């Protein structure tokens, strides 16, 4: 749903299922409950992905970059990353 496919990689950092498919959701939950190695590995990979791609520092840096590009388009010399 929404941004979840950007965060979760099917079979690597978790399971993706259609939000309106209770059988698929149940199968994914039961499958994860029955597979300790998958839970452990997917959790570790998911945490690595979170830190790498979605840290507060990275999100702030990327947001500042968007503002900087917008300001340059309008002729401003303000550098949002320096604030």
Coordinates of C-alpha atoms in Angstrom, one line a residue:
X1 CA 0.0 0.0 0.0
X2 CA 1.4 3.4 -0.9
X3 CA 5.1 3.5 -0.3
X4 CA 5.5 0.0 1.2
X5 CA 6.8 -1.5 -2.1
X6 CA 9.5 1.2 -2.1
X7 CA 10.6 0.0 1.4
X8 CA 10.0 -3.8 1.3
X9 CA 11.7 -5.9 -1.3
X10 CA 9.6 -9.0 -1.9
X11 CA 11.3 -12.1 -0.6
X12 CA 14.4 -10.1 0.5
X13 CA 13.3 -7.7 3.3
X14 CA 9.8 -9.0 3.7
X15 CA 6.7 -10.2 1.9
X16 CA 4.4 -8.1 -0.3
X17 CA 0.8 -9.1 -0.7
X18 CA -2.3 -7.4 -2.1
X19 CA -4.0 -5.4 0.7
X20 CA -7.4 -6.7 -0.2
X21 CA -6.5 -10.4 -0.3
X22 CA -6.9 -12.0 3.2
X23 CA -5.8 -15.4 2.0
X24 CA -2.5 -14.0 0.6
X25 CA -2.0 -12.0 3.9
X26 CA -2.6 -15.1 6.0
X27 CA -0.3 -17.2 3.8
X28 CA 2.5 -14.6 4.1
X29 CA 2.1 -14.4 7.9
X30 CA 2.0 -18.1 8.4
X31 CA 4.9 -18.6 6.1
X32 CA 7.0 -16.1 8.1
X33 CA 6.0 -17.7 11.4
X34 CA 7.1 -21.0 10.1
X35 CA 10.5 -19.8 8.7
X36 CA 12.7 -18.5 11.4
X37 CA 15.7 -18.1 9.0
X38 CA 13.6 -15.9 6.7
X39 CA 12.4 -13.8 9.6
X40 CA 15.9 -13.3 10.9
X41 CA 17.5 -12.6 7.5
X42 CA 14.7 -10.4 6.2
X43 CA 14.7 -8.4 9.4
X44 CA 18.5 -7.8 9.2
X45 CA 18.3 -6.9 5.5
X46 CA 15.3 -4.7 6.1
X47 CA 17.2 -2.8 8.9
X48 CA 20.2 -2.4 6.6
X49 CA 18.0 -1.0 3.9
X50 CA 16.3 1.3 6.3
X51 CA 19.5 2.8 7.6
X52 CA 21.0 3.0 4.1
X53 CA 18.0 4.5 2.2
X54 CA 15.7 6.1 4.8
X55 CA 17.8 7.6 7.6
X56 CA 16.9 11.0 8.9
X57 CA 20.2 12.3 7.7
X58 CA 19.7 11.1 4.1
X59 CA 16.1 12.3 4.0
X60 CA 17.2 15.8 5.2
X61 CA 20.0 15.9 2.7
X62 CA 17.7 14.9 -0.2
X63 CA 15.1 17.4 0.9
X64 CA 17.7 20.1 1.0
X65 CA 18.9 19.1 -2.4
X66 CA 15.3 19.5 -3.8
X67 CA 15.1 23.0 -2.2
X68 CA 18.5 23.9 -3.6
X69 CA 17.5 22.9 -7.1
X70 CA 14.3 24.9 -6.8
X71 CA 16.1 27.9 -5.6
X72 CA 18.6 27.8 -8.4
X73 CA 15.8 27.6 -10.9
X74 CA 14.5 30.9 -9.5
X75 CA 17.9 32.6 -9.3
X76 CA 18.5 32.4 -5.5
X77 CA 21.9 31.7 -4.0
X78 CA 20.6 30.2 -0.8
X79 CA 22.1 26.9 0.1
X80 CA 19.6 24.9 2.3
X81 CA 22.2 22.3 3.2
X82 CA 24.3 24.9 4.9
X83 CA 21.5 25.9 7.3

